Coordinates of C-alpha atoms in Angstrom, one line a residue:
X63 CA 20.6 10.8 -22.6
X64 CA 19.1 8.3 -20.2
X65 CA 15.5 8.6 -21.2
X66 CA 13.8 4.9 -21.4
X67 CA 10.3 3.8 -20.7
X68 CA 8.3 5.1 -17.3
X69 CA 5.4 4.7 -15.3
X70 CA 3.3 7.4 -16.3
X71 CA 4.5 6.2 -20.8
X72 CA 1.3 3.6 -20.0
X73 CA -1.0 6.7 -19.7
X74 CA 0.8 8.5 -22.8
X75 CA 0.8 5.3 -24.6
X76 CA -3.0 3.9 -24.0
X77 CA -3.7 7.6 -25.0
X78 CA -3.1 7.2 -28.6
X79 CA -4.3 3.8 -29.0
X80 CA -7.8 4.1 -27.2
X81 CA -7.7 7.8 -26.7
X82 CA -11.7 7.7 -26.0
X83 CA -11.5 4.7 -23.9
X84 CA -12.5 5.2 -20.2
X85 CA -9.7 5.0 -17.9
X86 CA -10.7 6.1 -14.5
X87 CA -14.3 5.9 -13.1
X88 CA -15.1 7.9 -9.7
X89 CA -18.7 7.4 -8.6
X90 CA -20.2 9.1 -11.2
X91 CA -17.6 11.1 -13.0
X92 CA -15.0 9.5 -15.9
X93 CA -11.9 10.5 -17.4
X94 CA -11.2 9.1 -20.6
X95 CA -7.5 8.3 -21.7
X96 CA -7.1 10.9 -23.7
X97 CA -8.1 13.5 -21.0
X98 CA -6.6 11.9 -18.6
X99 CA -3.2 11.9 -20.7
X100 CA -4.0 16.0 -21.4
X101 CA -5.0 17.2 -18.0
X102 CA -2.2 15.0 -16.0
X103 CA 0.2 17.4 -18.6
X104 CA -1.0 20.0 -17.8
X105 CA -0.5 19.6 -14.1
X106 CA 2.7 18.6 -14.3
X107 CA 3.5 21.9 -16.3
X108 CA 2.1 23.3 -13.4
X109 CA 4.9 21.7 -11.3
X110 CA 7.5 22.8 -13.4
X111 CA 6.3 26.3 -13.0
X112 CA 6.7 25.7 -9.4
X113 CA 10.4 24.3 -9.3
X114 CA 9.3 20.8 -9.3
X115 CA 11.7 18.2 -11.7
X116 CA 13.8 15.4 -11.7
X117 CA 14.7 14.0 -7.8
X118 CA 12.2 16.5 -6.1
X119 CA 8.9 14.9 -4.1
X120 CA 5.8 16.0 -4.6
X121 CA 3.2 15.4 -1.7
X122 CA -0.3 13.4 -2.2
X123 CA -2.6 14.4 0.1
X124 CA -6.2 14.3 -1.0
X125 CA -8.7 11.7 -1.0
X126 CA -9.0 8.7 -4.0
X127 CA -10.4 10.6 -6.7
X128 CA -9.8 11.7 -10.6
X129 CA -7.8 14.4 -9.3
X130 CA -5.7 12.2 -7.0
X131 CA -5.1 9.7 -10.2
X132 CA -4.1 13.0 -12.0
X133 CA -1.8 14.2 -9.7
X134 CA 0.2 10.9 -9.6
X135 CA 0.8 10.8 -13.5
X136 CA 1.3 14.9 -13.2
X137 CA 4.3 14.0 -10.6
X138 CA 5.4 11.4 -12.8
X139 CA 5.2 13.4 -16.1
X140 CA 7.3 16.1 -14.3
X141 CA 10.0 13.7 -13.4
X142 CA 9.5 13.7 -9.8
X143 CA 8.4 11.3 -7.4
X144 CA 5.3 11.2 -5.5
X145 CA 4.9 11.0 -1.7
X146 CA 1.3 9.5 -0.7
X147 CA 0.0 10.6 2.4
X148 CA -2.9 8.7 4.3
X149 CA -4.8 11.6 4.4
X150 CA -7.0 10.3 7.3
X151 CA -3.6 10.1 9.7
X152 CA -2.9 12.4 12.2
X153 CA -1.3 15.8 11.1
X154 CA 1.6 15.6 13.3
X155 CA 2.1 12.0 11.1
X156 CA 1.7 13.5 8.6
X157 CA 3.8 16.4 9.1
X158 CA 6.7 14.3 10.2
X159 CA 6.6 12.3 6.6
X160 CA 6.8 16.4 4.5
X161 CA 10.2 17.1 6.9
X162 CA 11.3 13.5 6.3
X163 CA 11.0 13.4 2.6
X164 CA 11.8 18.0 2.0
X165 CA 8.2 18.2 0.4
X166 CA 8.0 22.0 -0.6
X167 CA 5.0 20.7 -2.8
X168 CA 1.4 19.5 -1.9
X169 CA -1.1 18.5 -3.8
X170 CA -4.1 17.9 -2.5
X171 CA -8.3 18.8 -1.8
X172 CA -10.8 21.0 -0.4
X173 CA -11.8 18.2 1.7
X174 CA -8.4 18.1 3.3
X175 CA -8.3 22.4 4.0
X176 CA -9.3 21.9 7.8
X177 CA -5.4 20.0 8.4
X178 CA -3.3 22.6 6.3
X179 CA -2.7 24.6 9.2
X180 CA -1.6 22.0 11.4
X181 CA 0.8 20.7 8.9
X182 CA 2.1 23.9 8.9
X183 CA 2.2 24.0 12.6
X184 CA 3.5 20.6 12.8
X185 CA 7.0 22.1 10.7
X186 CA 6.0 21.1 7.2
X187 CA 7.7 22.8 4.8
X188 CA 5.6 23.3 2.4
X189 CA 5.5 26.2 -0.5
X190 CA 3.4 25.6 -2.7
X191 CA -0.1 23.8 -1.8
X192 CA -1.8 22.7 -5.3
X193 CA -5.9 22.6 -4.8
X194 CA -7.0 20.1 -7.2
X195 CA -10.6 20.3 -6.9
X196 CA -11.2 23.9 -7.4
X197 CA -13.8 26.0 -5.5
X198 CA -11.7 28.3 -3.3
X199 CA -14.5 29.6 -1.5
X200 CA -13.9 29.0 2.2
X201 CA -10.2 27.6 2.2
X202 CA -8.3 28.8 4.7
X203 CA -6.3 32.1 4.0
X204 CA -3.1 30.9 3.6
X205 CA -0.3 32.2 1.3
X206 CA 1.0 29.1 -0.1
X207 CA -2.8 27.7 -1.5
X208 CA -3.5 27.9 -5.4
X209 CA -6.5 26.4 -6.3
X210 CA -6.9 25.0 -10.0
X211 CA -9.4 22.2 -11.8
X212 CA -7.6 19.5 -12.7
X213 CA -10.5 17.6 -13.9
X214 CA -12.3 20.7 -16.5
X215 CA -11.0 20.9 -19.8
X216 CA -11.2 24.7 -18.9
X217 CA -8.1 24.0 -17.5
X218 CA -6.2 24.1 -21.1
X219 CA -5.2 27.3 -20.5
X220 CA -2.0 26.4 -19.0
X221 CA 0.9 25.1 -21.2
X222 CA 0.9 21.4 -21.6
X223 CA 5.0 20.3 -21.1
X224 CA 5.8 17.7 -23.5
X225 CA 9.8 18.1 -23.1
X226 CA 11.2 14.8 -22.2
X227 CA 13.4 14.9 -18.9
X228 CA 16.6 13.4 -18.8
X229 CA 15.3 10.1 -16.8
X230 CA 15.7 7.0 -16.6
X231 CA 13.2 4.0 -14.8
X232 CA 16.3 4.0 -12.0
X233 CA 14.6 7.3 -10.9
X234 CA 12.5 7.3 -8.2
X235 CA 8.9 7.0 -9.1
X236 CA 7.0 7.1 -5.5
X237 CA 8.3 6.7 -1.7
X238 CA 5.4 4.4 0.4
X239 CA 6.0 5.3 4.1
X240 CA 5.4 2.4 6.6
X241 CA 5.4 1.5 9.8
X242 CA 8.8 1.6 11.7
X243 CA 10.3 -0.3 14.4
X244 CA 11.6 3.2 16.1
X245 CA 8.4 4.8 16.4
X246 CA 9.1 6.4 13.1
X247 CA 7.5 5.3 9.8
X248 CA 10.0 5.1 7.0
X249 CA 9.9 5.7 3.7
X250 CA 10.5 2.7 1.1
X251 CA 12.0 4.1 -2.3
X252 CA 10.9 2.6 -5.0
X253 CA 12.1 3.3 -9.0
X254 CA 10.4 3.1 -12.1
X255 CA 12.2 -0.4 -13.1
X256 CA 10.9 -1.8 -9.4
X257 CA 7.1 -0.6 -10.5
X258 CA 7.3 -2.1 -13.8
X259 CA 9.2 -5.0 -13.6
X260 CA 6.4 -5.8 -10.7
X261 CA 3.5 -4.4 -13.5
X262 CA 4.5 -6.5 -16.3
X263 CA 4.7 -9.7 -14.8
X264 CA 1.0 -8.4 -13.2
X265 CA -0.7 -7.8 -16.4
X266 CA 0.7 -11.0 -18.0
X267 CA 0.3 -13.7 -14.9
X268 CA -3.6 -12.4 -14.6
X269 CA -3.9 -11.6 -18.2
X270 CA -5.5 -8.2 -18.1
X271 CA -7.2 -7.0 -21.4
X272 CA -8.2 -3.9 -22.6
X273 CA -11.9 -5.0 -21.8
X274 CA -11.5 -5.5 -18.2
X275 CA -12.8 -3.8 -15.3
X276 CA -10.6 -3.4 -12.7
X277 CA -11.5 -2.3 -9.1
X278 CA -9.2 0.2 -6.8
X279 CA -9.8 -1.0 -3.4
X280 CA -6.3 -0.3 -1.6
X281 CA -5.4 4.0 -0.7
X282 CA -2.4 5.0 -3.1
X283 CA -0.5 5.0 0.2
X284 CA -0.8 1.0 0.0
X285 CA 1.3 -0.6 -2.2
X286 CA -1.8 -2.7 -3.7
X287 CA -2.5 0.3 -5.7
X288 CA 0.4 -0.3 -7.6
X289 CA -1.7 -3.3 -9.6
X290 CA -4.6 -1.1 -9.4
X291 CA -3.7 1.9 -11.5
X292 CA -1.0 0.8 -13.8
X293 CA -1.5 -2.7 -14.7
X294 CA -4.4 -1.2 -15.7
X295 CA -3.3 1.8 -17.6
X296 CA -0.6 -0.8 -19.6
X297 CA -3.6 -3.0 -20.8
X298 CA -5.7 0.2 -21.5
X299 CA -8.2 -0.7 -19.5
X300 CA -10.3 0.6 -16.9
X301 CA -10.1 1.3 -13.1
X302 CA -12.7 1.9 -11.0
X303 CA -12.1 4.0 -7.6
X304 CA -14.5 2.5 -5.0
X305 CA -15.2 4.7 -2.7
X306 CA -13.7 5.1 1.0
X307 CA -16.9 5.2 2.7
X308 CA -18.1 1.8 1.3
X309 CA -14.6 -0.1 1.3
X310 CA -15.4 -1.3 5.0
X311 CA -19.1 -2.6 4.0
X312 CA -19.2 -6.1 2.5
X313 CA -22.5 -5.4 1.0
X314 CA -21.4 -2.2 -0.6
X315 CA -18.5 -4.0 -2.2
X316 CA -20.8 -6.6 -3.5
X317 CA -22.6 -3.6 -4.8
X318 CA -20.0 -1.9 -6.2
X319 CA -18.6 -5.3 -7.9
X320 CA -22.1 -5.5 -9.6
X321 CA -22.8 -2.1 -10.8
X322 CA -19.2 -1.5 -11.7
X323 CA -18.8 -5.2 -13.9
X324 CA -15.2 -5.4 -12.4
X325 CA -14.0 -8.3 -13.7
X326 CA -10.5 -8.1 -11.5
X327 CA -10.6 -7.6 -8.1
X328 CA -7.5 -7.0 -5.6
X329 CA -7.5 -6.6 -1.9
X330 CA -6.2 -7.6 1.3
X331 CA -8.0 -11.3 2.6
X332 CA -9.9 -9.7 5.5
X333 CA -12.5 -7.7 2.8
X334 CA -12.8 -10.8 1.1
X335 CA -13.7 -12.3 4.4
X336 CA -16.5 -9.7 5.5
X337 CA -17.5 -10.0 1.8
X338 CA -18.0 -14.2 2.1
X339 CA -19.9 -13.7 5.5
X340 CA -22.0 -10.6 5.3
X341 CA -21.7 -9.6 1.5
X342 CA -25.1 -11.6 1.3
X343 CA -23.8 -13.2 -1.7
X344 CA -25.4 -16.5 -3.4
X345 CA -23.8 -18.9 -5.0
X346 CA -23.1 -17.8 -8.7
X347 CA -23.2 -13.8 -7.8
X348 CA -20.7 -11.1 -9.4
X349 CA -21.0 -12.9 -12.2
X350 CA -18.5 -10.6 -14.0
X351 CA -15.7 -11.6 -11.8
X352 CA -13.1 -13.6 -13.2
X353 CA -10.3 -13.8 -11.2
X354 CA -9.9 -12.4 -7.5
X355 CA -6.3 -11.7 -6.1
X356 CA -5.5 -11.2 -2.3
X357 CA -2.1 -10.2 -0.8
X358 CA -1.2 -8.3 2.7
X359 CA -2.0 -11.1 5.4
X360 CA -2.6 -14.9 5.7
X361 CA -6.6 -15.6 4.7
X362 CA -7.8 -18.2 6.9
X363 CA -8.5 -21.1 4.8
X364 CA -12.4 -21.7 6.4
X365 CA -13.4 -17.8 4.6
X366 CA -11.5 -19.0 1.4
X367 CA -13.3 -22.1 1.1
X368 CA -16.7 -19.9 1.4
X369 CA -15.6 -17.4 -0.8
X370 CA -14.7 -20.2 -3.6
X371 CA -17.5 -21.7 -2.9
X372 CA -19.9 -18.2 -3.8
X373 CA -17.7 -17.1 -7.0
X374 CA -16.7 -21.0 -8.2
X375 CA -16.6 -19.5 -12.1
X376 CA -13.3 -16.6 -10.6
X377 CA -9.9 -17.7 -10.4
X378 CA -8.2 -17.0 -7.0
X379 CA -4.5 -15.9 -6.5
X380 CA -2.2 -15.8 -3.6
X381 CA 0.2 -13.2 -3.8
X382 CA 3.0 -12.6 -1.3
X383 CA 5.6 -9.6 -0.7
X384 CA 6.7 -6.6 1.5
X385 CA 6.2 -3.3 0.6
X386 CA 10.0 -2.9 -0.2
X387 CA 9.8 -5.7 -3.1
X388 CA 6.3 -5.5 -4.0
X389 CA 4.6 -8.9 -4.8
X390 CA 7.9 -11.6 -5.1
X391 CA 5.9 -14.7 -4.9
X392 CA 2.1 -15.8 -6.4
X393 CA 0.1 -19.2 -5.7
X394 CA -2.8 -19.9 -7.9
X395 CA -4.9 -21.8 -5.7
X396 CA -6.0 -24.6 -8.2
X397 CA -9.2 -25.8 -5.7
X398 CA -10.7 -25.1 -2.5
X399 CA -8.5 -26.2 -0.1
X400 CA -9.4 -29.1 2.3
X401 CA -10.6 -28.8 6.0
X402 CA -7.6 -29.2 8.4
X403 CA -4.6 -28.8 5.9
X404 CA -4.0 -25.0 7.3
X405 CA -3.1 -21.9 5.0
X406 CA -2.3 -22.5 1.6
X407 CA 0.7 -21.6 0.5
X408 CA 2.0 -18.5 -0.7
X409 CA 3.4 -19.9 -3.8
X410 CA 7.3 -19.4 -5.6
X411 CA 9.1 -16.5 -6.9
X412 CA 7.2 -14.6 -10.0
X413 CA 9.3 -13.8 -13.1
X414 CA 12.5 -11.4 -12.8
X415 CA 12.7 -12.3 -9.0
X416 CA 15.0 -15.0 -7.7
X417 CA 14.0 -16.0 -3.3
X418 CA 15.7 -18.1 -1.1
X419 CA 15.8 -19.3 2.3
X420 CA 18.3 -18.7 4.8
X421 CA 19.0 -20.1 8.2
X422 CA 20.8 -18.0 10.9
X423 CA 24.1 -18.7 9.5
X424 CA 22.6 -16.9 6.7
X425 CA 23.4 -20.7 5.1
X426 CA 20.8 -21.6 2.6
X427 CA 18.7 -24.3 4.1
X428 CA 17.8 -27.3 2.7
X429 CA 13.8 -28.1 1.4
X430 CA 10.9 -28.4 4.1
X431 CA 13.3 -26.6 6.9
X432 CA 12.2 -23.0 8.3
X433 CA 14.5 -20.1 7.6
X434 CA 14.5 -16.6 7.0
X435 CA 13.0 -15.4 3.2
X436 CA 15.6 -13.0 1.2
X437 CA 14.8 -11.5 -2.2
X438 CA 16.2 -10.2 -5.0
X439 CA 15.2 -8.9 -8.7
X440 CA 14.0 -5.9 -10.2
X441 CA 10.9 -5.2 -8.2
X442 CA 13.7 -4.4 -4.7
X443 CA 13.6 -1.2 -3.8
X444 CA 16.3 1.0 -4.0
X445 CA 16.3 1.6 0.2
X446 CA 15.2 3.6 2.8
X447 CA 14.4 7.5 2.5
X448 CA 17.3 9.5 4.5
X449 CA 18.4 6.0 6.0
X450 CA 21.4 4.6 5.0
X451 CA 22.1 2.5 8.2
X452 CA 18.6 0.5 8.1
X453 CA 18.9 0.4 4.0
X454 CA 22.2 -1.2 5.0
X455 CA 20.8 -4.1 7.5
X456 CA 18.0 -5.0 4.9
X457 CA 19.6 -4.2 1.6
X458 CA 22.0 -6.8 2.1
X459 CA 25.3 -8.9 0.5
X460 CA 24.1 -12.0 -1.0
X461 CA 25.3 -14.6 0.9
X462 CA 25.1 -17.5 -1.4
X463 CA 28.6 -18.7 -2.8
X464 CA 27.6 -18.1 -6.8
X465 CA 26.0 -14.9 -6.0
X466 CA 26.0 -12.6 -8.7
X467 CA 26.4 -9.7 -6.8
X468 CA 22.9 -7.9 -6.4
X469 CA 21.8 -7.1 -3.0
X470 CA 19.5 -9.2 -1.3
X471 CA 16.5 -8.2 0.8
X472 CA 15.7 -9.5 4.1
X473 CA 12.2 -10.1 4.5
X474 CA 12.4 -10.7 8.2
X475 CA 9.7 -13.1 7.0
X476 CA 10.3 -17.1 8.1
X477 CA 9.4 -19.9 5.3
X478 CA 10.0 -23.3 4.4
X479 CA 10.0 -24.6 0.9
X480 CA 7.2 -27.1 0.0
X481 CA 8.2 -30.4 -2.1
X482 CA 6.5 -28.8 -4.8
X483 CA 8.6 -25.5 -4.5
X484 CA 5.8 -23.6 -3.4
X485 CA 6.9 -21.7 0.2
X486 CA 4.6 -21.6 3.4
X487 CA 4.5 -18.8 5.8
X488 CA 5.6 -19.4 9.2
X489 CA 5.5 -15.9 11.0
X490 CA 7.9 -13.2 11.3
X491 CA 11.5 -12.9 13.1
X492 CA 11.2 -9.6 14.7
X493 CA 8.0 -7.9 16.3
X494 CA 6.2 -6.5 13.1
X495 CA 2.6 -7.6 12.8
X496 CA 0.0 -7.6 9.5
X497 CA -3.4 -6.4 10.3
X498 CA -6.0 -5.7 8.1
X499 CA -3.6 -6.0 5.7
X500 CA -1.2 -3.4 7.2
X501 CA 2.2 -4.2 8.6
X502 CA 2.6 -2.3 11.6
X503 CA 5.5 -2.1 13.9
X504 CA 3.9 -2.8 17.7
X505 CA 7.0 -0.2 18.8
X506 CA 5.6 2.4 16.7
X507 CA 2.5 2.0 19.0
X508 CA 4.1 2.0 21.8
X509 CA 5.9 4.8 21.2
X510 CA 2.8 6.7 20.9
X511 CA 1.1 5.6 24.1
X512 CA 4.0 6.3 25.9
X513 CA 3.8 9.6 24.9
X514 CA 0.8 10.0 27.4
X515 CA 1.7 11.9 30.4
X516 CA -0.2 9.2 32.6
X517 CA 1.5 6.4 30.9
X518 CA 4.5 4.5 32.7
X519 CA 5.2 2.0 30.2
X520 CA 3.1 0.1 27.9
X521 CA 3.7 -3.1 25.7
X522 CA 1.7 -3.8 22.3
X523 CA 0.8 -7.0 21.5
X524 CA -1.0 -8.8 18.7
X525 CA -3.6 -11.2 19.0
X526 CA -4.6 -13.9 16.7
X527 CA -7.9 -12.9 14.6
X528 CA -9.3 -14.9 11.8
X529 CA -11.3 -11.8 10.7
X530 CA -8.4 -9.0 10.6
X531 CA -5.3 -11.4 11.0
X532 CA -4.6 -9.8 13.7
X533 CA -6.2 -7.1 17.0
X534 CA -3.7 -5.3 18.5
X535 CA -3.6 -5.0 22.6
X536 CA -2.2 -2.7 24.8
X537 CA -0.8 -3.3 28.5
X538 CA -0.1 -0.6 30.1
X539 CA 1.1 0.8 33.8
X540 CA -0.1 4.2 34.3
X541 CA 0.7 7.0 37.0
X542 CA -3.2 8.4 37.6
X543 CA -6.4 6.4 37.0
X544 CA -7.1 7.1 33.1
X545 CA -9.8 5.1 30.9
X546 CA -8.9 3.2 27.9
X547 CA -11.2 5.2 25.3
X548 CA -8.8 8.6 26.1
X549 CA -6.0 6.5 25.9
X550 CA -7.2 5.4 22.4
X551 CA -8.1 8.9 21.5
X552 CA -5.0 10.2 22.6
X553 CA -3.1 7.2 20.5
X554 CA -5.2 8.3 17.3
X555 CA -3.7 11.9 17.1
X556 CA -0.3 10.2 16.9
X557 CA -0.7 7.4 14.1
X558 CA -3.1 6.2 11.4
X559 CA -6.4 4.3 12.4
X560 CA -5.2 1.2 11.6
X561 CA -2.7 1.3 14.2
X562 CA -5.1 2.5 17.3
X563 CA -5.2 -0.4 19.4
X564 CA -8.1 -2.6 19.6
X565 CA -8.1 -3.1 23.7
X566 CA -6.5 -1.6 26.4
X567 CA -5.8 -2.9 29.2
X568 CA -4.8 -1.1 32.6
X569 CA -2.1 -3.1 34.8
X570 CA 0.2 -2.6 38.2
X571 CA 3.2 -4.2 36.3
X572 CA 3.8 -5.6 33.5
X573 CA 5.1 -9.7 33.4
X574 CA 8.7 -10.4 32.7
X575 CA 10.4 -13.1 31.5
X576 CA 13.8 -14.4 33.8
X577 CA 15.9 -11.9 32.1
X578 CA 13.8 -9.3 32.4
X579 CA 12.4 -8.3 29.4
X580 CA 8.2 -8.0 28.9
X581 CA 7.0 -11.4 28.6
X582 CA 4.9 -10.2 25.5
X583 CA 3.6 -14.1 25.0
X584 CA 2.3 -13.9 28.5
X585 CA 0.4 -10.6 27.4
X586 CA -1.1 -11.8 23.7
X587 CA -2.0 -15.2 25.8
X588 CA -4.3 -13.1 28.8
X589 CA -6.5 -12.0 26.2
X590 CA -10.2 -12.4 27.1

């Protein structure tokens, strides 16, 4: 028997200590943790009905909702893991991340019925497709759709599965697909003990109580929702969903922030920057607030200033890590920092996680020199989904001569300790980009324009933005005269919003450098 504690033991747990406490708000609809402990059973006895258990995936594709937040702990309960899918990307996306990960199981919404087909098309191989929101007036005729309520306590009728799998928190409790270098995203697998190792240290470093308010800015397909719905669940507190339609208006985040009392807020540092210059927020507002948290990309220390400045009774925290180790480093940032003394920095390794910085001889370097970040600890993933050669050239040996013989992970990231231990962030080794808090490989772009007929070849390239961290640009040669909005069309049936370039640019040629390669500094510097 390998049975020990697991993600979805927070919901279970908080369930009979503060069964009528409110654990999920969604606009104007609630779930208590005591219903949300019942339904999310009775789901996943729905899965097991269905063939789902221990190693299967189980697809998320539905908007942020109650019935999203259900299915996760429903996977979970059932012993499998769950596979979140932007549900805004394209389907052929989409599709590609079903084949990758075998998902014969999809749950998802009505809102979502007008993609099924194309998912299908696209060589999904789906099975059974789990309607979580009831209604099936109107959904497309397909053999595969059940529809249930997972929300109505008229749902009881099915069995509620309290046997207890034979798991342990090595299993795998989710796979977060990102960007990839190939054109292809890849999925990062990550276990129960990565999750909570990462939770733990959350709920302690922030101190999270059973009477806070916590907000759920980030899509489940972002790791920040990792803090976001179980830190919260293992303080029995509350999260509240905001909504996708407001998370891209500062004023309607200051308004949700009021209404909602969230007292813990977690996002990537450009909302926090559209929230300090057009949240129309005086000094003193969201007076509920008490400590603010940003991770994903560097936040320009001129918006951080302002922001402190608005909120000066919050605390503020820099947290730092890939998607494949969650957060491995945190900065409290004691004051405002000072005009001219650039970013501040993104602090030292949290508890559990042990970081070091390596030069190209892979030799640890010595204090204030710049060097390549490598990680290990609990919260590492386990590797790439159906990828043992790129699990091998991140998951690595550890290099270090009393090296205790965990693997390392390679951040790709380059840092230099401070003289107070603290790390700064340099830039990256390789050509992977953060914007609006997304990592994005530029050849995953590229691989996408290229895919145009009319297209020749193309280079991405980022370009410095204080608002977003970074725009991405597009060069391109093309074969017949073509504008730049169907070439930005054409890219968004091929990868997520966030990844449609920002410009485009038509060109003869491209620059090279002497060897001949693109000369993608000359590119990012042309920018208008």
């Amino acid at each position: 028997m390998t049975y020990r504690f697991l993600l979805h033991h927070l919901v279970t747990e908080a369930a009979e200590q503060r069964p009528d406490a409110v654990a999920v708000v969604d606009r104007d609809r609630s779930l208590t943790y005591g219903e949300l402990d019942e339904r999310s059973a009775r789901l996943a006895a729905v899965l097991a009905e269905r063939g789902v258990g221990v190693g299967a995936r189980v697809g998320l594709y539905l908007d942020k909702s109650l019935e999203a937040v259900i299915g996760v702990y429903a996977v979970l309960r059932s012993g499998a893991a769950y596979v979140p899918i932007d549900p805004r990307s394209p389907p052929a996306r989409s599709a590609y991340i079903l084949r990758d990960c075998e998902v014969t199981t999809l749950l998802t919404g009505r809102a979502r019925s007008g993609t099924w087909s194309d998912l299908l098309a696209e060589g999904a191989p789906l099975q059974h497709l789990l309607v979580l929101d009831g209604l099936p007036d109107a959904l497309p005729p397909l053999g595969i759709v059940e529809v249930l309520d997972a929300t109505a306590a008229s749902h009881a009728a099915a069995p509620i599965s309290t046997r207890r799998h034979e798991s342990s928190d090595l299993d795998l409790a989710y796979i977060l697909y990102t960007s990839g270098s190939t054109g292809r995203p890849k999925g990062v697998m990550l276990t129960h003990r990565n999750a909570l190792a990462f939770v733990h240290w959350a709920r302690e470093e922030v101190q999270v109580g059973p009477d806070d308010r916590l907000s759920s800015h980030a899509p489940f397909h972002f790791d920040l929702s990792v803090f976001d719905l179980y830190v919260t669940a293992s303080a029995g507190a509350r999260v509240c969903l905001l909504p996708s339609a407001a998370s891209v208006f500062p004023v309607e985040i200051a308004r949700f922030i009021d209404e909602q009392r969230i007292t813990v807020w977690y996002s990537v540092p450009s909302i926090l920057t559209m929230l300090a210059e057009h949240g129309n927020l005086e000094p003193g507002a969201l007076e509920t607030l008490r400590t603010v948290v940003f991770a994903g990309e560097v936040f320009p220390s001129k918006y951080l200033v302002k922001l402190m400045g608005l909120l000066p009774h919050a605390s503020f925290y820099n947290w730092y890590g890939p998607t494949e180790t969650n957060v491995c480093t945190s900065y409290r940032v004691p004051a405002p920092p000072e005009a001219g003394v650039g970013d501040i920095p993104i602090g030292r390794s949290i508890d559990g996680v042990d970081t070091f910085v390596v030069g190209n001889d892979d030799v640890v370097v010595a204090s204030g020199e710049v060097g390549e970040l490598l990680v290990r600890g609990s919260t590492v993933m386990r590797g790439y989904w159906g990828d043992p050669e790129k699990t091998a050239s991140r998951l690595v040996t550890d290099p270090r001569p009393d090296a205790l013989g965990d693997p390392v992970y390679r951040t790709g990231d380059l840092v230099s300790e401070l003289p107070g231990g603290d790390y700064r962030f340099h830039g990256r080794v390789d050509n992977q980009i953060k914007s609006r808090g997304y990592r994005i490989e530029l050849g995953e772009i590229e691989a996408a324009v290229n895919a145009h007929p009319s297209v020749i070849e193309c280079a991405a390239v980022a370009v410095p933005d204080e608002l977003i961290s970074n725009r991405i640009k597009v060069v391109a040669v093309v074969a017949t005269e073509i504008a730049g909005s169907e070439l930005a069309a054409f890219c968004a049936t091929r990868v997520p919003r966030y990844m449609v370039p920002d410009q485009f640019e038509l060109r003869l040629a491209l620059p090279r450098t002497s060897t001949g390669k693109i000369d993608r500094v000359a590119l990012a510097a042309s920018d208008g």
